[in-house]
Short mmCIF file of C-alpha atoms and ligand atoms in Angstrom, two decimals:
data_model
loop_
_atom_site.label_atom_id
_atom_site.label_comp_id
_atom_site.label_asym_id
_atom_site.label_seq_id
_atom_site.Cartn_x
_atom_site.Cartn_y
_atom_site.Cartn_z
CA UNK A 1 42.75 36.52 50.76
CA UNK A 2 45.72 34.56 49.44
CA UNK A 3 47.82 31.93 51.14
CA UNK A 4 51.50 32.51 51.95
CA UNK A 5 54.43 30.15 52.40
CA UNK A 6 56.38 30.79 55.60
CA UNK A 7 59.59 30.10 57.46
CA UNK A 8 59.74 26.31 57.49
CA UNK A 9 59.28 25.88 53.71
CA UNK A 10 61.19 22.73 52.75
CA UNK A 11 61.03 23.47 48.99
CA UNK A 12 60.12 19.89 48.10
CA UNK A 13 57.39 21.34 45.83
CA UNK A 14 54.56 19.10 47.10
CA UNK A 15 52.49 22.33 47.05
CA UNK A 16 53.41 23.08 43.42
CA UNK A 17 52.05 19.73 42.30
CA UNK A 18 48.60 20.31 43.83
CA UNK A 19 48.07 24.01 43.01
CA UNK A 20 45.20 24.13 40.49
CA UNK A 21 46.22 27.58 39.17
CA UNK A 22 50.04 27.22 39.07
CA UNK A 23 50.54 30.13 41.47
CA UNK A 24 53.50 28.67 43.41
CA UNK A 25 57.00 29.25 42.08
CA UNK A 26 59.72 28.51 41.27
CA UNK A 27 58.47 25.14 40.08
CA UNK A 28 60.97 22.26 39.73
CA UNK A 29 61.22 22.88 35.98
CA UNK A 30 61.99 26.61 36.32
CA UNK A 31 65.60 27.86 36.39
CA UNK A 32 65.28 29.46 39.86
CA UNK A 33 64.30 26.16 41.50
CA UNK A 34 66.91 25.21 44.12
CA UNK A 35 68.43 28.70 44.02
CA UNK A 36 65.81 30.50 46.10
CA UNK A 37 65.55 30.24 49.89
CA UNK A 38 61.98 28.96 49.66
CA UNK A 39 58.93 28.76 47.35
CA UNK A 40 56.42 31.63 47.07
CA UNK A 41 52.65 31.95 46.47
CA UNK A 42 51.62 34.60 43.94
CA UNK A 43 48.90 36.49 45.85
CA UNK A 44 47.51 37.91 42.60
CA UNK A 45 46.56 34.53 41.20
CA UNK A 46 46.04 32.43 44.35
CA UNK A 47 42.38 31.34 44.49
CA UNK A 48 42.52 30.62 48.21
CA UNK A 49 41.62 26.93 47.83
CA UNK A 50 44.12 25.77 50.47
CA UNK A 51 45.23 22.69 48.50
CA UNK A 52 48.88 23.75 49.04
CA UNK A 53 48.42 23.99 52.81
CA UNK A 54 46.91 20.50 52.89
CA UNK A 55 49.80 19.08 50.86
CA UNK A 56 52.63 20.85 52.72
CA UNK A 57 54.59 18.22 54.68
CA UNK A 58 56.02 20.79 57.13
CA UNK A 59 52.94 22.94 57.88
CA UNK A 60 54.49 26.05 56.35
CA UNK A 61 51.47 27.45 54.43
CA UNK A 62 48.73 29.61 55.93
CA UNK A 63 46.07 32.08 54.79
CA UNK A 64 47.62 35.55 54.92
CA UNK A 65 45.00 36.82 57.37
CA UNK A 66 45.80 33.96 59.76
CA UNK A 67 49.53 34.72 59.97
CA UNK A 68 50.64 35.35 63.54
CA UNK A 69 53.13 38.09 64.49
CA UNK A 70 56.45 36.34 63.75
CA UNK A 71 55.18 35.16 60.36
CA UNK A 72 53.31 38.29 59.21
CA UNK A 73 56.26 39.47 57.11
CA UNK A 74 55.84 36.40 54.88
CA UNK A 75 52.80 37.97 53.17
CA UNK A 76 55.19 40.61 51.77
CA UNK A 77 58.00 38.12 51.22
CA UNK A 78 55.74 35.99 49.01
CA UNK A 79 54.38 39.00 47.11
CA UNK A 80 57.86 40.50 46.62
CA UNK A 81 59.03 37.48 44.65
CA UNK A 82 56.46 38.39 41.99
CA UNK A 83 57.19 42.15 41.97
CA UNK A 84 58.93 41.98 38.60
CA UNK A 85 56.74 39.24 37.16
CA UNK A 86 53.47 40.09 35.37
CA UNK A 87 50.25 38.48 36.64
CA UNK A 88 48.75 38.11 33.18
CA UNK A 89 50.69 36.63 30.28
CA UNK A 90 51.87 39.36 27.93
CA UNK A 91 52.55 38.48 24.32
CA UNK A 92 55.37 37.50 24.01
CA UNK A 93 55.70 36.32 27.65
CA UNK A 94 59.40 36.48 28.59
CA UNK A 95 59.13 36.48 32.38
CA UNK A 96 55.77 34.83 32.89
CA UNK A 97 55.11 31.48 34.48
CA UNK A 98 52.75 29.38 32.36
CA UNK A 99 51.91 25.72 32.33
CA UNK A 100 54.53 24.00 30.24
CA UNK A 101 53.50 21.09 28.04
CA UNK A 102 53.74 17.88 30.09
CA UNK A 103 57.05 16.08 29.88
CA UNK A 104 57.45 12.34 30.40
CA UNK A 105 61.04 11.76 31.47
CA UNK A 106 60.50 8.13 32.30
CA UNK A 107 59.31 5.37 30.08
CA UNK A 108 58.79 2.13 31.99
CA UNK A 109 58.04 -0.96 29.90
CA UNK A 110 54.60 -2.40 30.70
CA UNK A 111 56.09 -5.91 31.22
CA UNK A 112 58.78 -4.73 33.70
CA UNK A 113 59.34 -7.45 36.27
CA UNK A 114 59.07 -6.17 39.86
CA UNK A 115 62.43 -4.80 40.94
CA UNK A 116 64.08 -5.66 44.23
CA UNK A 117 65.89 -2.51 45.41
CA UNK A 118 67.90 -1.91 48.58
CA UNK A 119 68.05 1.68 49.85
CA UNK A 120 70.76 2.40 52.41
CA UNK A 121 69.88 5.35 54.65
CA UNK A 122 66.55 6.44 56.14
CA UNK A 123 67.13 10.22 55.96
CA UNK A 124 65.26 12.52 53.56
CA UNK A 125 67.24 11.51 50.45
CA UNK A 126 66.68 7.79 51.05
CA UNK A 127 63.02 8.32 51.89
CA UNK A 128 62.27 10.42 48.80
CA UNK A 129 63.85 7.61 46.74
CA UNK A 130 61.77 5.01 48.60
CA UNK A 131 58.60 7.07 48.10
CA UNK A 132 59.33 7.40 44.39
CA UNK A 133 59.98 3.67 43.96
CA UNK A 134 56.94 2.55 45.96
CA UNK A 135 54.57 5.13 44.49
CA UNK A 136 55.57 4.90 40.84
CA UNK A 137 56.82 1.32 40.32
CA UNK A 138 55.95 -2.13 41.62
CA UNK A 139 59.39 -2.53 43.21
CA UNK A 140 59.95 -4.12 46.58
CA UNK A 141 62.34 -2.16 48.78
CA UNK A 142 64.67 -3.23 51.56
CA UNK A 143 65.40 -0.10 53.60
CA UNK A 144 68.54 -0.26 55.71
CA UNK A 145 70.00 2.06 58.37
CA UNK A 146 72.99 1.61 60.63
CA UNK A 147 71.15 3.29 63.55
CA UNK A 148 68.38 1.62 65.55
CA UNK A 149 66.05 4.58 64.86
CA UNK A 150 65.03 5.68 61.36
CA UNK A 151 65.04 9.30 60.20
CA UNK A 152 68.62 10.34 59.48
CA UNK A 153 69.01 14.11 59.59
CA UNK A 154 65.27 14.68 60.11
CA UNK A 155 65.60 12.87 63.43
CA UNK A 156 69.18 13.81 64.35
CA UNK A 157 69.88 17.00 62.34
CA UNK A 158 66.84 19.29 62.42
CA UNK A 159 66.93 21.51 65.50
CA UNK A 160 64.44 20.62 68.26
CA UNK A 161 62.87 24.10 68.14
CA UNK A 162 61.81 23.44 64.52
CA UNK A 163 59.04 20.90 65.25
CA UNK A 164 57.09 21.58 62.07
CA UNK A 165 60.17 20.78 59.96
CA UNK A 166 60.55 17.55 61.91
CA UNK A 167 56.95 16.72 60.97
CA UNK A 168 58.11 15.72 57.51
CA UNK A 169 59.43 12.63 59.30
CA UNK A 170 55.79 11.55 59.75
CA UNK A 171 55.28 11.70 55.97
CA UNK A 172 58.38 9.55 55.46
CA UNK A 173 57.49 7.14 58.27
CA UNK A 174 54.22 6.24 56.51
CA UNK A 175 56.36 4.33 53.99
CA UNK A 176 58.06 2.28 56.74
CA UNK A 177 54.97 0.09 56.99
CA UNK A 178 54.28 -0.13 53.24
CA UNK A 179 53.52 -3.76 52.27
CA UNK A 180 56.35 -3.77 49.71
CA UNK A 181 58.96 -2.43 52.16
CA UNK A 182 61.18 -4.33 54.58
CA UNK A 183 62.85 -2.12 57.21
CA UNK A 184 66.19 -3.30 58.58
CA UNK A 185 67.56 -1.05 61.32
CA UNK A 186 70.90 -1.47 63.10
CA UNK A 187 72.55 -2.85 59.96
CA UNK A 188 75.76 -1.14 58.88
CA UNK A 189 77.24 -1.52 55.40
CA UNK A 190 80.91 -2.47 55.80
CA UNK A 191 80.31 -4.00 59.25
CA UNK A 192 77.21 -6.23 59.00
CA UNK A 193 76.91 -6.54 55.23
CA UNK A 194 79.24 -5.72 52.33
CA UNK A 195 78.43 -3.74 49.20
CA UNK A 196 79.07 -6.93 47.17
CA UNK A 197 76.58 -8.89 49.27
CA UNK A 198 73.96 -6.17 48.80
CA UNK A 199 74.60 -6.09 45.05
CA UNK A 200 74.24 -9.86 44.93
CA UNK A 201 70.98 -9.96 46.88
CA UNK A 202 69.20 -7.09 45.13
CA UNK A 203 68.62 -5.90 41.57
CA UNK A 204 69.88 -2.45 42.49
CA UNK A 205 71.20 -0.62 45.54
CA UNK A 206 70.74 3.09 46.23
CA UNK A 207 73.15 4.59 48.77
CA UNK A 208 71.62 7.53 50.66
CA UNK A 209 74.25 7.62 53.39
CA UNK A 210 74.53 11.42 53.65
CA UNK A 211 77.60 13.25 54.85
CA UNK A 212 78.33 12.00 58.33
CA UNK A 213 81.64 13.80 58.80
CA UNK A 214 82.52 17.43 59.52
CA UNK A 215 84.91 19.59 57.48
CA UNK A 216 88.06 20.64 59.31
CA UNK A 217 89.56 24.09 59.80
CA UNK A 218 93.11 24.59 58.62
CA UNK A 219 94.38 26.97 61.34
CA UNK A 220 96.71 26.49 64.32
CA UNK A 221 94.83 25.12 67.31
CA UNK A 222 91.93 23.84 65.16
CA UNK A 223 92.05 20.51 67.02
CA UNK A 224 90.62 22.34 70.05
CA UNK A 225 87.48 23.37 68.15
CA UNK A 226 84.34 21.28 68.29
CA UNK A 227 82.39 20.35 65.14
CA UNK A 228 78.87 21.76 64.78
CA UNK A 229 77.82 18.26 63.74
CA UNK A 230 78.75 17.15 67.28
CA UNK A 231 76.71 19.96 68.84
CA UNK A 232 73.74 19.13 66.59
CA UNK A 233 74.02 15.41 67.38
CA UNK A 234 74.35 16.25 71.09
CA UNK A 235 71.17 18.30 71.37
CA UNK A 236 69.29 15.78 69.22
CA UNK A 237 70.41 12.75 71.27
CA UNK A 238 72.39 11.06 68.46
CA UNK A 239 73.58 7.67 69.76
CA UNK A 240 77.17 8.36 68.58
CA UNK A 241 77.51 11.59 70.59
CA UNK A 242 78.23 11.44 74.31
CA UNK A 243 75.98 13.31 76.71
CA UNK A 244 78.94 15.36 77.97
CA UNK A 245 80.35 16.14 74.50
CA UNK A 246 79.55 19.87 74.66
CA UNK A 247 81.03 22.13 77.33
CA UNK A 248 78.85 25.16 78.06
CA UNK A 249 81.06 26.75 80.71
CA UNK A 250 82.10 29.67 78.48
CA UNK A 251 80.01 32.85 78.41
CA UNK A 252 80.91 33.52 74.78
CA UNK A 253 80.89 30.82 72.08
CA UNK A 254 82.31 31.60 68.64
CA UNK A 255 80.84 29.67 65.73
CA UNK A 256 82.97 29.72 62.56
CA UNK A 257 80.67 29.89 59.52
CA UNK A 258 77.26 31.49 59.06
CA UNK A 259 75.30 28.79 57.21
CA UNK A 260 71.99 27.46 58.53
CA UNK A 261 73.76 24.91 60.72
CA UNK A 262 75.67 27.74 62.43
CA UNK A 263 72.35 29.60 62.87
CA UNK A 264 70.73 26.48 64.37
CA UNK A 265 73.58 26.12 66.87
CA UNK A 266 73.46 29.83 67.79
CA UNK A 267 69.69 29.72 68.28
CA UNK A 268 69.72 26.60 70.48
CA UNK A 269 72.70 27.71 72.60
CA UNK A 270 71.13 31.12 73.33
CA UNK A 271 67.52 29.95 73.73
CA UNK A 272 65.72 30.28 77.03
CA UNK A 273 65.83 26.59 78.08
CA UNK A 274 62.19 26.85 79.18
CA UNK A 275 61.21 27.31 75.51
CA UNK A 276 63.00 24.07 74.61
CA UNK A 277 61.37 21.97 77.33
CA UNK A 278 58.68 19.83 75.72
CA UNK A 279 60.50 19.69 72.39
CA UNK A 280 62.44 16.67 71.16
CA UNK A 281 65.69 18.04 72.68
CA UNK A 282 67.80 15.40 74.44
CA UNK A 283 67.28 15.60 78.23
CA UNK A 284 71.07 15.84 78.84
CA UNK A 285 71.27 18.85 76.50
CA UNK A 286 68.34 20.61 78.15
CA UNK A 287 69.90 20.07 81.58
CA UNK A 288 73.29 21.37 80.36
CA UNK A 289 71.70 24.44 78.72
CA UNK A 290 69.79 25.18 81.91
CA UNK A 291 72.92 25.14 84.06
CA UNK A 292 75.31 26.43 81.34
CA UNK A 293 76.86 29.88 81.21
CA UNK A 294 76.49 30.82 77.54
CA UNK A 295 75.34 34.45 77.16
CA UNK A 296 76.52 35.19 73.64
CA UNK A 297 77.15 33.32 70.40
CA UNK A 298 79.22 34.97 67.68
CA UNK A 299 78.65 33.88 64.08
CA UNK A 300 81.84 34.45 62.13
CA UNK A 301 81.47 34.95 58.37
CA UNK A 302 84.57 35.19 56.23
CA UNK A 303 82.64 37.18 53.60
CA UNK A 304 80.23 40.10 53.86
CA UNK A 305 76.51 40.07 54.71
CA UNK A 306 75.70 40.17 50.99
CA UNK A 307 77.24 36.68 50.72
CA UNK A 308 76.14 35.18 54.04
CA UNK A 309 75.39 31.45 53.77
CA UNK A 310 72.24 31.53 55.94
CA UNK A 311 68.84 31.66 54.23
CA UNK A 312 66.43 34.57 54.75
CA UNK A 313 63.82 32.56 56.74
CA UNK A 314 66.47 31.35 59.21
CA UNK A 315 67.91 34.85 59.66
CA UNK A 316 64.41 36.28 60.22
CA UNK A 317 63.71 33.62 62.85
CA UNK A 318 66.95 34.61 64.61
CA UNK A 319 66.05 38.30 64.52
CA UNK A 320 62.51 37.89 65.81
CA UNK A 321 63.16 36.31 69.19
CA UNK A 322 61.82 38.41 72.03
CA UNK A 323 64.23 37.10 74.63
CA UNK A 324 67.49 37.24 72.63
CA UNK A 325 69.11 40.22 70.88
CA UNK A 326 70.65 40.10 67.42
CA UNK A 327 73.57 42.46 66.82
CA UNK A 328 75.76 43.22 63.80
CA UNK A 329 79.39 44.09 64.56
CA UNK A 330 80.29 47.23 62.58
CA UNK A 331 84.07 46.77 62.80
CA UNK A 332 84.40 46.97 59.01
CA UNK A 333 82.80 49.85 57.03
CA UNK A 334 81.96 47.40 54.23
CA UNK A 335 79.31 45.85 56.51
CA UNK A 336 77.16 48.98 56.90
CA UNK A 337 77.72 49.90 53.27
CA UNK A 338 76.44 46.49 52.14
CA UNK A 339 73.38 46.71 54.40
CA UNK A 340 72.52 50.10 52.91
CA UNK A 341 73.16 48.91 49.37
CA UNK A 342 70.46 46.22 49.47
CA UNK A 343 70.47 42.63 48.19
CA UNK A 344 70.83 39.88 50.76
CA UNK A 345 72.57 42.24 53.21
CA UNK A 346 69.34 44.28 53.43
CA UNK A 347 67.91 41.47 55.59
CA UNK A 348 69.91 43.11 58.37
CA UNK A 349 68.19 46.49 58.11
CA UNK A 350 66.61 47.13 61.48
CA UNK A 351 69.07 44.83 63.27
CA UNK A 352 71.07 46.65 65.96
CA UNK A 353 74.55 47.70 64.83
CA UNK A 354 77.40 48.07 67.30
CA UNK A 355 81.20 48.19 67.38
CA UNK A 356 81.78 45.25 69.72
CA UNK A 357 84.64 45.30 72.24
CA UNK A 358 85.92 41.73 71.96
CA UNK A 359 88.26 41.98 74.91
CA UNK A 360 85.31 42.55 77.28
CA UNK A 361 83.00 39.77 78.48
CA UNK A 362 79.53 39.64 76.87
CA UNK A 363 76.81 41.79 78.45
CA UNK A 364 74.91 40.10 81.24
CA UNK A 365 71.44 41.65 81.00
CA UNK A 366 70.25 39.75 77.92
CA UNK A 367 71.55 36.89 75.78
CA UNK A 368 72.59 37.80 72.28
CA UNK A 369 73.82 36.56 68.92
CA UNK A 370 76.46 38.72 67.21
CA UNK A 371 77.06 38.58 63.45
CA UNK A 372 80.65 39.41 62.59
CA UNK A 373 81.47 39.55 58.88
CA UNK A 374 84.72 39.81 56.88
CA UNK A 375 86.48 37.72 59.51
CA UNK A 376 88.21 34.43 58.79
CA UNK A 377 89.71 32.45 61.67
CA UNK A 378 93.52 32.74 61.94
CA UNK A 379 94.35 30.78 65.10
CA UNK A 380 92.75 29.30 68.17
CA UNK A 381 94.45 30.94 71.16
CA UNK A 382 95.26 29.01 74.34
CA UNK A 383 97.34 26.02 75.29
CA UNK A 384 95.42 23.48 77.31
CA UNK A 385 92.11 25.24 76.94
CA UNK A 386 90.66 27.70 74.44
CA UNK A 387 91.11 31.34 75.51
CA UNK A 388 90.27 33.10 72.28
CA UNK A 389 90.08 33.09 68.51
CA UNK A 390 92.34 35.35 66.48
CA UNK A 391 90.67 36.45 63.26
CA UNK A 392 91.84 38.14 60.09
CA UNK A 393 92.98 41.70 60.79
CA UNK A 394 94.51 40.59 64.10
CA UNK A 395 91.48 41.01 66.39
CA UNK A 396 91.35 38.45 69.18
CA UNK A 397 87.87 37.43 70.26
CA UNK A 398 87.91 36.30 73.86
CA UNK A 399 86.08 32.99 74.08
CA UNK A 400 86.26 29.63 75.80
CA UNK A 401 84.58 27.60 73.06
CA UNK A 402 84.98 27.59 69.27
CA UNK A 403 82.53 25.61 67.16
CA UNK A 404 83.34 24.99 63.51
CA UNK A 405 80.21 25.03 61.35
CA UNK A 406 82.08 25.02 58.04
CA UNK A 407 80.11 22.24 56.41
CA UNK A 408 79.51 18.53 56.54
CA UNK A 409 81.67 16.02 54.68
CA UNK A 410 80.82 12.65 53.16
CA UNK A 411 82.75 9.58 54.31
CA UNK A 412 83.74 6.59 52.15
CA UNK A 413 81.57 3.49 51.91
CA UNK A 414 83.86 0.41 51.86
CA UNK A 415 83.65 -1.16 48.41
CA UNK A 416 82.52 1.97 46.56
CA UNK A 417 84.64 4.61 44.81
CA UNK A 418 85.17 7.91 46.68
CA UNK A 419 86.19 11.40 45.63
CA UNK A 420 88.27 12.53 48.59
CA UNK A 421 88.35 16.17 47.49
CA UNK A 422 84.59 16.54 47.18
CA UNK A 423 83.67 14.01 49.87
CA UNK A 424 81.21 12.36 47.49
CA UNK A 425 80.82 9.08 45.60
CA UNK A 426 81.52 9.86 41.93
CA UNK A 427 78.36 9.47 39.86
CA UNK A 428 76.53 10.63 36.78
CA UNK A 429 72.97 11.73 37.58
CA UNK A 430 73.06 9.36 40.56
CA UNK A 431 74.49 6.37 38.66
CA UNK A 432 77.77 5.03 40.11
CA UNK A 433 77.55 2.04 37.77
CA UNK A 434 74.52 0.11 36.49
CA UNK A 435 72.94 -1.43 39.60
CA UNK A 436 74.64 0.96 42.06
CA UNK A 437 73.25 4.46 42.67
CA UNK A 438 73.60 7.36 45.08
CA UNK A 439 71.23 10.09 46.22
CA UNK A 440 71.38 13.11 48.54
CA UNK A 441 74.51 14.64 50.07
CA UNK A 442 76.76 11.66 49.25
CA UNK A 443 75.77 12.24 45.60
CA UNK A 444 75.91 16.02 45.24
CA UNK A 445 77.76 17.24 48.35
CA UNK A 446 76.41 18.64 51.62
CA UNK A 447 74.17 21.43 50.38
CA UNK A 448 70.45 22.05 50.12
CA UNK A 449 67.69 21.54 52.66
CA UNK A 450 65.32 18.59 53.02
CA UNK A 451 63.17 19.30 49.96
CA UNK A 452 66.15 19.51 47.59
CA UNK A 453 66.36 15.74 47.94
CA UNK A 454 63.03 15.17 46.20
CA UNK A 455 64.20 16.16 42.71
CA UNK A 456 67.61 14.61 43.50
CA UNK A 457 65.86 11.29 44.25
CA UNK A 458 63.70 11.57 41.12
CA UNK A 459 66.88 11.90 39.05
CA UNK A 460 68.53 8.89 40.72
CA UNK A 461 65.45 6.64 40.47
CA UNK A 462 65.12 7.81 36.86
CA UNK A 463 68.71 6.68 36.16
CA UNK A 464 67.98 3.30 37.76
CA UNK A 465 64.82 2.79 35.70
CA UNK A 466 66.61 3.90 32.52
CA UNK A 467 69.25 1.22 33.18
CA UNK A 468 66.54 -1.41 33.64
CA UNK A 469 64.82 -0.30 30.45
CA UNK A 470 68.12 -0.41 28.56
CA UNK A 471 68.81 -3.94 29.81
CA UNK A 472 71.84 -2.86 31.89
CA UNK A 473 70.10 -4.01 35.06
CA UNK A 474 68.04 -7.18 34.81
CA UNK A 475 65.53 -7.92 37.56
CA UNK A 476 66.73 -11.12 39.24
CA UNK A 477 63.28 -12.71 39.11
CA UNK A 478 63.37 -12.41 35.32
CA UNK A 479 67.01 -13.58 35.27
CA UNK A 480 66.11 -16.71 37.22
CA UNK A 481 63.12 -17.42 34.95
CA UNK A 482 65.19 -17.11 31.75
CA UNK A 483 67.89 -19.38 33.24
CA UNK A 484 65.23 -22.06 33.91
CA UNK A 485 64.00 -21.98 30.29
P1 LIG B 501 76.93 25.92 54.43
O1 LIG B 501 75.59 26.52 54.20
O2 LIG B 501 77.73 25.50 53.26
O3 LIG B 501 77.76 26.98 55.30
C1 LIG B 501 79.12 26.76 55.61
C2 LIG B 501 79.69 28.01 56.22
O4 LIG B 501 81.05 27.76 56.57
C3 LIG B 501 79.72 29.21 55.26
O5 LIG B 501 79.50 30.38 55.98
C4 LIG B 501 81.15 29.16 54.73
O6 LIG B 501 81.64 30.39 54.28
C5 LIG B 501 81.88 28.77 55.99
N1 LIG B 501 83.20 28.22 55.76
C6 LIG B 501 83.56 27.15 55.03
N2 LIG B 501 84.89 26.93 55.10
C7 LIG B 501 85.39 27.91 55.90
C8 LIG B 501 86.68 28.24 56.35
N3 LIG B 501 87.75 27.50 56.01
N4 LIG B 501 86.84 29.31 57.15
C9 LIG B 501 85.77 30.06 57.50
N5 LIG B 501 84.51 29.80 57.11
C10 LIG B 501 84.32 28.73 56.32
O7 LIG B 501 76.83 24.60 55.33
P2 LIG B 501 75.92 24.20 56.56
O8 LIG B 501 75.57 25.36 57.41
O9 LIG B 501 76.61 23.03 57.15
O10 LIG B 501 74.56 23.72 55.88
C11 LIG B 501 74.54 22.62 54.96
C12 LIG B 501 73.24 22.64 54.17
O11 LIG B 501 72.15 22.27 55.02
C13 LIG B 501 72.90 24.01 53.62
O12 LIG B 501 72.36 23.90 52.33
C14 LIG B 501 71.87 24.52 54.59
O13 LIG B 501 71.00 25.51 54.05
C15 LIG B 501 71.14 23.25 54.94
N6 LIG B 501 70.47 23.41 56.24
C16 LIG B 501 69.25 23.97 56.23
C17 LIG B 501 68.62 24.21 57.42
C18 LIG B 501 67.28 24.87 57.43
O14 LIG B 501 66.69 25.06 56.38
N7 LIG B 501 66.77 25.27 58.56
C19 LIG B 501 69.21 23.88 58.64
C20 LIG B 501 70.48 23.30 58.61
C21 LIG B 501 71.11 23.07 57.39
P3 LIG B 501 81.49 30.79 52.72
O15 LIG B 501 80.03 31.03 52.51
O16 LIG B 501 82.33 32.00 52.61
O17 LIG B 501 82.01 29.61 51.93
#
């Protein structure tokens, strides 16, 4: 009986590295890596050793015969990835995964003086960089965060009903007490220390500051929408978000966007509060959800279901809740046609389809999430308070709350260059200039889940080490010694 990877897969490929038979794909050196929603075990070649399950930092891997009801479909989901891939290598082997010859991207001189590196940001990107530096070099690391609690988006971004995803924070936290690491919390670059001071005190600085802002909507009345980042920070108890920041007095909430952040917000706002008690949800959010009036959350996608931004595991999790309905609005014939045609839209086969009357209040019997496609926002309706959202085609959706989940946005770091259009710090493979590096969303933009940061960090640390090897960055200890001579 094979193992299967399930819903919370973080794609950081820790499982790939330990699989003795190379049965987990795509691997980081295969073209699909980063483009699939998750990684998959090939049931035909899995030898059932369980090494992947032991290595998984988010508890996503189980023996197929131990899968419980909501996860049973992952046996097929894993197998389906290999449907067009042969189990045995044909000759020639065009579509077959084989062990590639080992590659050694990094060459570190044996006499490399210990580096002194500062890493700014304790989220996944910063922590993968820290793990790489501490595990593969003799560097000392000063790890800095502006907040008094470490964790970044693992602590303040992952939804409270995803506890196994949050568990990756435990893997990262093990490095906080590493003998070569100094943790400095509550220190903000630009307020408590400048980029110049950091550059002066350390051999190299890696900025892993994420994308703390939210993208705006360019429609009339957009200033009355609330950013999904605020909602996420609110239910996770982020110190920058006030306890009363989210108003739950509307029965229908419209979320613009259908990425995984929109799905998180929809799931939490429609959850039975009793299922959230005992999670890491902020007490003020649990109290507000318990007394709030939300019955329905509408996820508004400007494209069709074949192009929806959510990933398959998150959509499945939304569809499988016993206490909340999932409905697809059939207002546009392209929606049903796409679902029948297959591809990503086929995820919605079996989901209830209905022509929703948007002028009526949401049904009262059961809470629900409605997916409405081919609908871009045109204007927020209402003067002092939100009364509706007009969408392309002229339909007005009656609502008292519009959340914009149209993506995060990086913010400038004083003293560093900034690309205002992309919301990133310009870089080449993580190098801003020799001695200054970036990793994570501030490097590549706000896309990709937690695990995507592992290869991103490997690239950045690789650039740093290449600069040291090339003599572009000289470890200060060595600099001081050569000055004394
Ligand atoms: P995202 O995946 O980029 O989704 C943004 C959504 O906003 C898309 O539906 C996009 O539509 C829409 N949008 C953008 N501009 C718009 C506009 N002007 N009008 C209407 N719609 C607009 O971003 P995200 O949801 O913030 O997620 C960020 C990253 O974090 C993603 O890689 C996501 O997978 C990851 N994440 C993962 C998890 C998880 O694994 N559980 C949880 C949270 C976040 P188009 O697609 O048409 O552009």
